[in-house]
Amino acid sequence: MKGHENKKLKDIRWIWFFFFCLMFTPNIFAQQSVERRDSLKLDYETVNVDKYNGSVFTINGDAIRNLPVSHLSNTLGGLIPGFYSRQGAGGVANEASNYWIRGRRTEGEGVLTLVDGQERAFGTLSPHEIESITVLKDAAATALYGMRGANGVILVNTRQGNIGKPQVEFTAELINQEPLRLLKPLGSADYARYYNEALANDGKDFIYSQSDINMYRNGSDPEKYPDVHWLDDYYKKYTWMQRYNLNISGGNKLTRYFVNAGFLTQSGMYNTDSDNDYSYNTNNRIDRYNVRSNIEFDVTPTTLVSLDLYGWYESQNRPGGDTYAAYWTALITPPNVFPAYYADNGNYVDDGGNKIVGENGKIVAGNKDYANAWALINRAGFSSFKNVYGSYRAQIKQDLSMLLPGLKARALISMDSRSQVAVDRTRTYAYYELTTDPNVLKKTGTDGVIGSDQTNKNSPRSNNIELQLSWANTFDKHELSASAFYNQYESTNDVSIPARFQSVNGWANYLFDKRYGLDFLLSYAGCYKFEKGNRFGLFPTVAAGWTISNESFFEGIKNIVPYLKLKGSWGKLGNHRGVDAFYYESRMVSPSGVYNFGNSMGAVAGYTQDVIANPNLTWEKSELLNVALETRLLNNQLTLGGEYFKDKRTDIYTSNGRVSSLYGFDLTVYENLGKVNTQGYELYGNWNSSFGDFKYAVGGTFSYSASEIIDLGQVDQPYPWMSNVGYPIGSKTGLIADGFFNSYDDIVMAPVHTYSQLQPGDIRYKDLNGDGLVDNNDIARIGYADCPQIFYGITLGVSYKGLGVSVLLQGAERTDITLSSIVATPFFGNFNMYEHQQNRWTPENKNAEFPRLSTIYDNSNNVRNSSLWIRDASYLRLKTMEVYYEFPRSLLKKSFIKGAKIFATGYDLYSWDNVKIIDPEYDGGAGSMPITRNVSLGCSIKF
């Protein structure tokens, strides 16, 4: 396998060598004009997005160029109407946002992302190679993507070269990352005091005496009475990330090129010991290298050839075994269970009488109930995760006007290949516990040497072929355009059956007198997931536009309203996402158990069915209506727009809860029976103006999307509040909390709570059906989904003679977060307790936020999903802010520097919200690394 990997690397090197040879090839072809070259750029993406009646929104790459984030999915929220995002975790390796276009409209989620027209992830791209990002939202914009585009499409276009002398730009950034809203564990003395209170509430004896609590508090014996601040001591309050980028672009009438190289590195969030003499790093650091080259050649005056090459290499380093285990352990481990280590005083022996010699003078502490976060970081070895990715796109565009005026052809082939290897180089270590003899430590486990174990290897790859024929011409007041193209996409890896998609697509447009436009789009697309004969579907769309401002009756006010257009579209789209592949056939598996039968009732291995064949399996269908009005006012200084959409989803692939095991099998049956309706609207506006050297801009986006479940296969419910019909996808369920029981009289007078025995301080729930019992029949819809129904952004910018400030305020409404696990429940899993949980019920504190303390949570009344744990996660966030200064050219004209800029940027700087305990976008159970506030200082120099 190693030789195979080396061969791949050599192949990549030859590709890059070939590129550089081409870039510096002498001008052997005929010269041609810039206008002729641009005229060859008529392809589907440009025509459909830029010129006609689809719902699209584009931002320039400059808007995200210097944002201090490592994943581009975090840069779009608030800038693009209809784009929703939620970042549930932090850490460079896991900070990507979940995102939706026009909200959550289906269970088969996922947005189609295309980089330069090819299906590729965009998060790891360098922001310096982005020319623009366009979001396609309605049927007219996405129809030609067949059954891949119903959830919306993101088009990422990378930068291309321009005619002119070579221009070199170098950018360097130093980024500070600070975790936001870390939970605050209690110290040992408070932990012991509250744990005693919990035991008393459970009718148990104290395990900590007042003397123990005093010893924890005064810290006089830190090994026997430890007070370890695991999170403060071993998870950094901040860390540093560096990012560097170098690009060169230029060209002539024959050849244009853009070459970009980027490097990002972060040292890790753990406090590792400085006295370790290992030859390896145990921190969770990351290094990422990006390289791109985009070149195009005018082979003849009518032929344009382009070659795009892109690759990146990423190396993630982790503490042995798991990036997050050490963080989670530091978060949940009580402060008093053991110290991080015992200082080796030379007198310790183990329980076998052997002298203990601590590595670097430190003897690992521990017990059977808890892991040691310090040891996981420093003594467990390390794991590495390496990603190598390479791609190319070769394209030829041919002007065929010599055959028919306005006729053009395009052919494209692309390939992406990725190699992922995870290697665990972990080691075992012994840990020790105090005994009654102060010099004897009980030993558990053994100290091992670092090992090498390749745990995972994956090599996903994909290829794409596209052939297109397009035509456009003008006859007096009539403009006609048409395009037809074939697309074939395939992806696979070393162990899976290839995923294949094919489509034949057509588009026609008629525009009369630049006033009335009409589009017809048709896609005949197929997907590998379905049975032969049932794999292809027809997806039609019609769109129309009326440019009102071009009417003769509009001439009188055109100086005030230079542009006004009404447009709309209707179409049928498809969505294959969420549908299990090949479930049109039954499947047998060998169960983990055995069957006992025969005279001897012996154990016999066998097989059982785990998939019920569904020969009618099909894709999800979307009927999408869109109406939009857009205008520009006051000499084009003010841009306004609004859109209304309605999405009717049918044949959603979902579990059929109405199928009973009485039919003869005990399986989850999936069928195309789901129905969801979604409607919403989007508003956007932008004002740009200036007074001399003073320039300013104000803009905003507002998006609203609400889904309504018609049917998602839920079994018929005995009570209406138990049904999901009429509620949004992802809305939360649980009991409705009605305060706390303040006395045993309250408990006696209340409906019987069936989950566990009650006492004062427990949560009281509403008996919705009035049967005198609180049970699962009282579970109702109690909150919004994680995906907000309302998402908005406000942009502000001012500049004066090179000095400027830009701000993005981004917010969300009608979204909730559920506190769970350790965030909700003190001592959950016999873990820690945190400062915010001190506001618990006691006889003296009946207006508490949390129920009484307890150490018993198995099927407890107080750990049920309920409205008590729901928090309004609406927020307004100072998402980004940049302060910059561009040096005047007059100051640089005598130097070789053509431009220079210094800047300071911030990301996730401050939030106004009601959650307070954790970030409103963060995982409610706090099981992932926290989101960070990123602040950078950088400079950019052009030569």
PDB file of C-alpha atoms in Angstrom, residues 358-564:
ATOM      1  CA  GLY A 358       7.864   8.406  38.023  1.00  0.00           C
ATOM      2  CA  GLU A 359       8.474   9.562  34.478  1.00  0.00           C
ATOM      3  CA  ASN A 360       9.892  13.087  34.738  1.00  0.00           C
ATOM      4  CA  GLY A 361       9.211  12.853  38.460  1.00  0.00           C
ATOM      5  CA  LYS A 362       5.459  12.380  37.989  1.00  0.00           C
ATOM      6  CA  ILE A 363       3.490   9.279  38.967  1.00  0.00           C
ATOM      7  CA  VAL A 364       0.107   8.985  37.223  1.00  0.00           C
ATOM      8  CA  ALA A 365      -2.828   9.121  39.641  1.00  0.00           C
ATOM      9  CA  GLY A 366      -6.146   7.484  38.944  1.00  0.00           C
ATOM     10  CA  ASN A 367      -8.828   4.997  39.904  1.00  0.00           C
ATOM     11  CA  LYS A 368     -11.177   2.566  38.171  1.00  0.00           C
ATOM     12  CA  ASP A 369     -14.072   5.028  37.984  1.00  0.00           C
ATOM     13  CA  TYR A 370     -12.483   7.985  36.189  1.00  0.00           C
ATOM     14  CA  ALA A 371      -9.888   8.584  33.512  1.00  0.00           C
ATOM     15  CA  ASN A 372      -7.101  11.072  34.149  1.00  0.00           C
ATOM     16  CA  ALA A 373      -7.246  14.016  31.720  1.00  0.00           C
ATOM     17  CA  TRP A 374      -3.608  14.978  32.347  1.00  0.00           C
ATOM     18  CA  ALA A 375      -2.493  11.421  31.560  1.00  0.00           C
ATOM     19  CA  LEU A 376      -4.668  11.252  28.428  1.00  0.00           C
ATOM     20  CA  ILE A 377      -2.946  14.380  27.170  1.00  0.00           C
ATOM     21  CA  ASN A 378       0.625  13.565  28.200  1.00  0.00           C
ATOM     22  CA  ARG A 379       1.031   9.795  28.633  1.00  0.00           C
ATOM     23  CA  ALA A 380      -1.319   8.088  26.157  1.00  0.00           C
ATOM     24  CA  GLY A 381       0.774   8.643  23.019  1.00  0.00           C
ATOM     25  CA  PHE A 382      -0.761  10.323  20.008  1.00  0.00           C
ATOM     26  CA  SER A 383      -2.923   9.712  16.978  1.00  0.00           C
ATOM     27  CA  SER A 384      -2.539  11.270  13.564  1.00  0.00           C
ATOM     28  CA  PHE A 385      -5.072  11.849  10.848  1.00  0.00           C
ATOM     29  CA  LYS A 386      -3.745  12.738   7.405  1.00  0.00           C
ATOM     30  CA  ASN A 387      -5.703  13.910   4.384  1.00  0.00           C
ATOM     31  CA  VAL A 388      -4.278  14.225   0.869  1.00  0.00           C
ATOM     32  CA  TYR A 389      -6.603  15.617  -1.773  1.00  0.00           C
ATOM     33  CA  GLY A 390      -6.050  16.337  -5.436  1.00  0.00           C
ATOM     34  CA  SER A 391      -8.352  17.388  -8.261  1.00  0.00           C
ATOM     35  CA  TYR A 392      -8.261  18.609 -11.790  1.00  0.00           C
ATOM     36  CA  ARG A 393     -10.733  20.064 -14.251  1.00  0.00           C
ATOM     37  CA  ALA A 394     -10.011  20.211 -17.966  1.00  0.00           C
ATOM     38  CA  GLN A 395     -12.423  22.134 -20.158  1.00  0.00           C
ATOM     39  CA  ILE A 396     -12.635  23.137 -23.786  1.00  0.00           C
ATOM     40  CA  LYS A 397     -15.016  25.744 -25.170  1.00  0.00           C
ATOM     41  CA  GLN A 398     -15.534  26.073 -28.864  1.00  0.00           C
ATOM     42  CA  ASP A 399     -17.229  28.928 -30.707  1.00  0.00           C
ATOM     43  CA  LEU A 400     -19.220  27.398 -33.598  1.00  0.00           C
ATOM     44  CA  SER A 401     -20.505  30.648 -35.054  1.00  0.00           C
ATOM     45  CA  MET A 402     -19.038  29.654 -38.397  1.00  0.00           C
ATOM     46  CA  LEU A 403     -21.733  26.960 -38.531  1.00  0.00           C
ATOM     47  CA  LEU A 404     -24.563  28.917 -36.905  1.00  0.00           C
ATOM     48  CA  PRO A 405     -24.301  32.405 -35.414  1.00  0.00           C
ATOM     49  CA  GLY A 406     -24.410  32.219 -31.607  1.00  0.00           C
ATOM     50  CA  LEU A 407     -23.672  28.479 -31.415  1.00  0.00           C
ATOM     51  CA  LYS A 408     -21.111  27.278 -28.857  1.00  0.00           C
ATOM     52  CA  ALA A 409     -19.997  23.941 -27.457  1.00  0.00           C
ATOM     53  CA  ARG A 410     -18.320  22.933 -24.240  1.00  0.00           C
ATOM     54  CA  ALA A 411     -16.774  19.700 -22.989  1.00  0.00           C
ATOM     55  CA  LEU A 412     -15.496  19.109 -19.497  1.00  0.00           C
ATOM     56  CA  ILE A 413     -13.897  16.326 -17.528  1.00  0.00           C
ATOM     57  CA  SER A 414     -12.862  16.438 -13.876  1.00  0.00           C
ATOM     58  CA  MET A 415     -11.577  14.070 -11.243  1.00  0.00           C
ATOM     59  CA  ASP A 416     -11.157  14.297  -7.482  1.00  0.00           C
ATOM     60  CA  SER A 417      -9.138  11.883  -5.370  1.00  0.00           C
ATOM     61  CA  ARG A 418      -8.590  11.826  -1.652  1.00  0.00           C
ATOM     62  CA  SER A 419      -6.573   9.628   0.667  1.00  0.00           C
ATOM     63  CA  GLN A 420      -7.439   9.532   4.370  1.00  0.00           C
ATOM     64  CA  VAL A 421      -5.288   7.639   6.850  1.00  0.00           C
ATOM     65  CA  ALA A 422      -5.736   7.530  10.624  1.00  0.00           C
ATOM     66  CA  VAL A 423      -2.916   6.013  12.668  1.00  0.00           C
ATOM     67  CA  ASP A 424      -3.085   5.436  16.405  1.00  0.00           C
ATOM     68  CA  ARG A 425       0.310   5.467  18.091  1.00  0.00           C
ATOM     69  CA  THR A 426      -0.980   5.004  21.585  1.00  0.00           C
ATOM     70  CA  ARG A 427       0.661   3.685  24.711  1.00  0.00           C
ATOM     71  CA  THR A 428      -0.632   2.226  27.939  1.00  0.00           C
ATOM     72  CA  TYR A 429       0.309   3.580  31.324  1.00  0.00           C
ATOM     73  CA  ALA A 430      -0.064   2.381  34.886  1.00  0.00           C
ATOM     74  CA  TYR A 431      -1.955   4.511  37.364  1.00  0.00           C
ATOM     75  CA  TYR A 432      -1.757   4.535  41.133  1.00  0.00           C
ATOM     76  CA  GLU A 433      -4.095   5.109  44.084  1.00  0.00           C
ATOM     77  CA  LEU A 434      -3.371   6.165  47.630  1.00  0.00           C
ATOM     78  CA  THR A 435      -3.614   3.521  50.332  1.00  0.00           C
ATOM     79  CA  THR A 436      -3.709   3.761  54.109  1.00  0.00           C
ATOM     80  CA  ASP A 437       0.085   3.523  54.103  1.00  0.00           C
ATOM     81  CA  PRO A 438       1.322   6.956  52.990  1.00  0.00           C
ATOM     82  CA  ASN A 439       4.274   5.428  51.107  1.00  0.00           C
ATOM     83  CA  VAL A 440       2.359   2.686  49.288  1.00  0.00           C
ATOM     84  CA  LEU A 441       0.422   3.312  46.095  1.00  0.00           C
ATOM     85  CA  LYS A 442      -1.881   0.679  44.621  1.00  0.00           C
ATOM     86  CA  LYS A 443      -0.873  -0.022  41.039  1.00  0.00           C
ATOM     87  CA  THR A 444      -3.283  -0.755  38.183  1.00  0.00           C
ATOM     88  CA  GLY A 445      -2.183  -1.500  34.617  1.00  0.00           C
ATOM     89  CA  THR A 446       1.250  -1.449  33.034  1.00  0.00           C
ATOM     90  CA  ASP A 447       3.490   1.094  31.364  1.00  0.00           C
ATOM     91  CA  GLY A 448       3.858   0.227  27.706  1.00  0.00           C
ATOM     92  CA  VAL A 449       5.871   1.479  24.762  1.00  0.00           C
ATOM     93  CA  ILE A 450       4.317   3.541  22.020  1.00  0.00           C
ATOM     94  CA  GLY A 451       2.703   1.376  19.369  1.00  0.00           C
ATOM     95  CA  SER A 452       1.748   1.745  15.720  1.00  0.00           C
ATOM     96  CA  ASP A 453      -1.683   0.654  14.627  1.00  0.00           C
ATOM     97  CA  GLN A 454      -3.282   1.822  11.397  1.00  0.00           C
ATOM     98  CA  THR A 455      -6.953   1.955  12.318  1.00  0.00           C
ATOM     99  CA  ASN A 456      -8.549   3.463   9.247  1.00  0.00           C
ATOM    100  CA  LYS A 457      -7.802   4.097   5.622  1.00  0.00           C
ATOM    101  CA  ASN A 458     -10.170   5.494   3.060  1.00  0.00           C
ATOM    102  CA  SER A 459      -9.692   6.684  -0.506  1.00  0.00           C
ATOM    103  CA  PRO A 460     -12.825   8.385  -1.812  1.00  0.00           C
ATOM    104  CA  ARG A 461     -12.721   9.608  -5.383  1.00  0.00           C
ATOM    105  CA  SER A 462     -15.097  11.043  -7.924  1.00  0.00           C
ATOM    106  CA  ASN A 463     -15.219  11.968 -11.590  1.00  0.00           C
ATOM    107  CA  ASN A 464     -17.474  14.120 -13.688  1.00  0.00           C
ATOM    108  CA  ILE A 465     -18.160  14.486 -17.401  1.00  0.00           C
ATOM    109  CA  GLU A 466     -20.165  17.273 -18.982  1.00  0.00           C
ATOM    110  CA  LEU A 467     -21.023  18.003 -22.601  1.00  0.00           C
ATOM    111  CA  GLN A 468     -22.933  21.148 -23.565  1.00  0.00           C
ATOM    112  CA  LEU A 469     -24.251  22.785 -26.669  1.00  0.00           C
ATOM    113  CA  SER A 470     -25.637  26.332 -26.364  1.00  0.00           C
ATOM    114  CA  TRP A 471     -27.000  28.955 -28.695  1.00  0.00           C
ATOM    115  CA  ALA A 472     -27.967  32.600 -28.319  1.00  0.00           C
ATOM    116  CA  ASN A 473     -28.980  35.240 -30.823  1.00  0.00           C
ATOM    117  CA  THR A 474     -30.949  38.447 -31.171  1.00  0.00           C
ATOM    118  CA  PHE A 475     -33.535  39.251 -33.830  1.00  0.00           C
ATOM    119  CA  ASP A 476     -34.638  42.840 -33.579  1.00  0.00           C
ATOM    120  CA  LYS A 477     -36.437  42.974 -30.197  1.00  0.00           C
ATOM    121  CA  HIS A 478     -36.361  39.222 -29.727  1.00  0.00           C
ATOM    122  CA  GLU A 479     -33.583  37.500 -27.801  1.00  0.00           C
ATOM    123  CA  LEU A 480     -33.449  33.725 -27.902  1.00  0.00           C
ATOM    124  CA  SER A 481     -31.170  31.433 -25.947  1.00  0.00           C
ATOM    125  CA  ALA A 482     -31.058  27.683 -25.532  1.00  0.00           C
ATOM    126  CA  SER A 483     -28.776  25.124 -24.005  1.00  0.00           C
ATOM    127  CA  ALA A 484     -28.633  21.355 -23.785  1.00  0.00           C
ATOM    128  CA  PHE A 485     -26.094  19.377 -21.835  1.00  0.00           C
ATOM    129  CA  TYR A 486     -25.317  15.935 -20.562  1.00  0.00           C
ATOM    130  CA  ASN A 487     -23.847  15.347 -17.090  1.00  0.00           C
ATOM    131  CA  GLN A 488     -22.443  12.183 -15.542  1.00  0.00           C
ATOM    132  CA  TYR A 489     -21.128  12.101 -11.989  1.00  0.00           C
ATOM    133  CA  GLU A 490     -19.693   9.147 -10.069  1.00  0.00           C
ATOM    134  CA  SER A 491     -18.148   8.801  -6.629  1.00  0.00           C
ATOM    135  CA  THR A 492     -16.763   5.793  -4.789  1.00  0.00           C
ATOM    136  CA  ASN A 493     -14.087   4.584  -2.398  1.00  0.00           C
ATOM    137  CA  ASP A 494     -12.128   1.385  -1.858  1.00  0.00           C
ATOM    138  CA  VAL A 495     -14.992  -0.551  -0.281  1.00  0.00           C
ATOM    139  CA  SER A 496     -18.255   0.852  -1.622  1.00  0.00           C
ATOM    140  CA  ILE A 497     -20.290   0.374  -4.775  1.00  0.00           C
ATOM    141  CA  PRO A 498     -19.979   3.524  -6.932  1.00  0.00           C
ATOM    142  CA  ALA A 499     -22.619   6.201  -6.517  1.00  0.00           C
ATOM    143  CA  ARG A 500     -23.675   7.301  -9.981  1.00  0.00           C
ATOM    144  CA  PHE A 501     -25.862  10.091 -11.330  1.00  0.00           C
ATOM    145  CA  GLN A 502     -26.749  10.895 -14.925  1.00  0.00           C
ATOM    146  CA  SER A 503     -28.816  13.662 -16.421  1.00  0.00           C
ATOM    147  CA  VAL A 504     -29.783  15.120 -19.774  1.00  0.00           C
ATOM    148  CA  ASN A 505     -30.838  18.729 -19.405  1.00  0.00           C
ATOM    149  CA  GLY A 506     -32.371  21.426 -21.531  1.00  0.00           C
ATOM    150  CA  TRP A 507     -33.043  25.113 -21.088  1.00  0.00           C
ATOM    151  CA  ALA A 508     -34.644  27.685 -23.379  1.00  0.00           C
ATOM    152  CA  ASN A 509     -35.178  31.400 -22.855  1.00  0.00           C
ATOM    153  CA  TYR A 510     -37.100  34.020 -24.741  1.00  0.00           C
ATOM    154  CA  LEU A 511     -36.786  37.734 -23.986  1.00  0.00           C
ATOM    155  CA  PHE A 512     -38.858  40.344 -25.789  1.00  0.00           C
ATOM    156  CA  ASP A 513     -37.705  43.930 -25.894  1.00  0.00           C
ATOM    157  CA  LYS A 514     -35.780  43.448 -22.635  1.00  0.00           C
ATOM    158  CA  ARG A 515     -39.157  43.518 -20.884  1.00  0.00           C
ATOM    159  CA  TYR A 516     -40.784  40.080 -20.947  1.00  0.00           C
ATOM    160  CA  GLY A 517     -38.792  36.938 -20.326  1.00  0.00           C
ATOM    161  CA  LEU A 518     -39.774  33.306 -20.296  1.00  0.00           C
ATOM    162  CA  ASP A 519     -37.687  30.259 -19.340  1.00  0.00           C
ATOM    163  CA  PHE A 520     -38.369  26.577 -19.871  1.00  0.00           C
ATOM    164  CA  LEU A 521     -36.121  24.063 -18.156  1.00  0.00           C
ATOM    165  CA  LEU A 522     -36.214  20.297 -18.264  1.00  0.00           C
ATOM    166  CA  SER A 523     -34.011  17.682 -16.643  1.00  0.00           C
ATOM    167  CA  TYR A 524     -34.171  13.938 -17.156  1.00  0.00           C
ATOM    168  CA  ALA A 525     -32.042  12.614 -14.303  1.00  0.00           C
ATOM    169  CA  GLY A 526     -31.251   9.248 -12.773  1.00  0.00           C
ATOM    170  CA  CYS A 527     -29.755   7.937  -9.549  1.00  0.00           C
ATOM    171  CA  TYR A 528     -28.036   4.653  -8.672  1.00  0.00           C
ATOM    172  CA  LYS A 529     -30.084   4.135  -5.489  1.00  0.00           C
ATOM    173  CA  PHE A 530     -33.206   2.878  -7.218  1.00  0.00           C
ATOM    174  CA  GLU A 531     -34.198  -0.263  -9.096  1.00  0.00           C
ATOM    175  CA  LYS A 532     -33.501  -0.521 -12.803  1.00  0.00           C
ATOM    176  CA  GLY A 533     -36.475   0.856 -14.681  1.00  0.00           C
ATOM    177  CA  ASN A 534     -37.258   3.201 -11.806  1.00  0.00           C
ATOM    178  CA  ARG A 535     -34.038   5.217 -11.667  1.00  0.00           C
ATOM    179  CA  PHE A 536     -34.858   8.176 -13.901  1.00  0.00           C
ATOM    180  CA  GLY A 537     -37.316  10.996 -13.505  1.00  0.00           C
ATOM    181  CA  LEU A 538     -38.418  14.058 -15.441  1.00  0.00           C
ATOM    182  CA  PHE A 539     -38.130  17.447 -13.720  1.00  0.00           C
ATOM    183  CA  PRO A 540     -39.772  20.401 -15.506  1.00  0.00           C
ATOM    184  CA  THR A 541     -39.646  24.079 -14.570  1.00  0.00           C
ATOM    185  CA  VAL A 542     -41.085  27.263 -16.056  1.00  0.00           C
ATOM    186  CA  ALA A 543     -40.091  30.797 -15.083  1.00  0.00           C
ATOM    187  CA  ALA A 544     -41.115  34.257 -16.216  1.00  0.00           C
ATOM    188  CA  GLY A 545     -39.901  37.785 -15.662  1.00  0.00           C
ATOM    189  CA  TRP A 546     -41.214  41.261 -16.297  1.00  0.00           C
ATOM    190  CA  THR A 547     -38.740  44.135 -16.246  1.00  0.00           C
ATOM    191  CA  ILE A 548     -41.219  46.857 -15.418  1.00  0.00           C
ATOM    192  CA  SER A 549     -38.635  49.612 -15.512  1.00  0.00           C
ATOM    193  CA  ASN A 550     -38.170  49.056 -19.263  1.00  0.00           C
ATOM    194  CA  GLU A 551     -41.800  49.873 -19.999  1.00  0.00           C
ATOM    195  CA  SER A 552     -42.515  53.182 -21.737  1.00  0.00           C
ATOM    196  CA  PHE A 553     -44.851  54.302 -18.957  1.00  0.00           C
ATOM    197  CA  PHE A 554     -41.931  54.041 -16.534  1.00  0.00           C
ATOM    198  CA  GLU A 555     -39.738  56.640 -18.249  1.00  0.00           C
ATOM    199  CA  GLY A 556     -40.962  59.490 -16.059  1.00  0.00           C
ATOM    200  CA  ILE A 557     -39.609  57.997 -12.853  1.00  0.00           C
ATOM    201  CA  LYS A 558     -36.622  56.069 -14.177  1.00  0.00           C
ATOM    202  CA  ASN A 559     -34.246  58.617 -12.700  1.00  0.00           C
ATOM    203  CA  ILE A 560     -35.629  57.622  -9.290  1.00  0.00           C
ATOM    204  CA  VAL A 561     -36.279  53.924  -9.973  1.00  0.00           C
ATOM    205  CA  PRO A 562     -33.832  52.866 -12.687  1.00  0.00           C
ATOM    206  CA  TYR A 563     -34.608  49.173 -12.270  1.00  0.00           C
ATOM    207  CA  LEU A 564     -37.705  47.210 -11.211  1.00  0.00           C
TER     208      LEU A 564
END
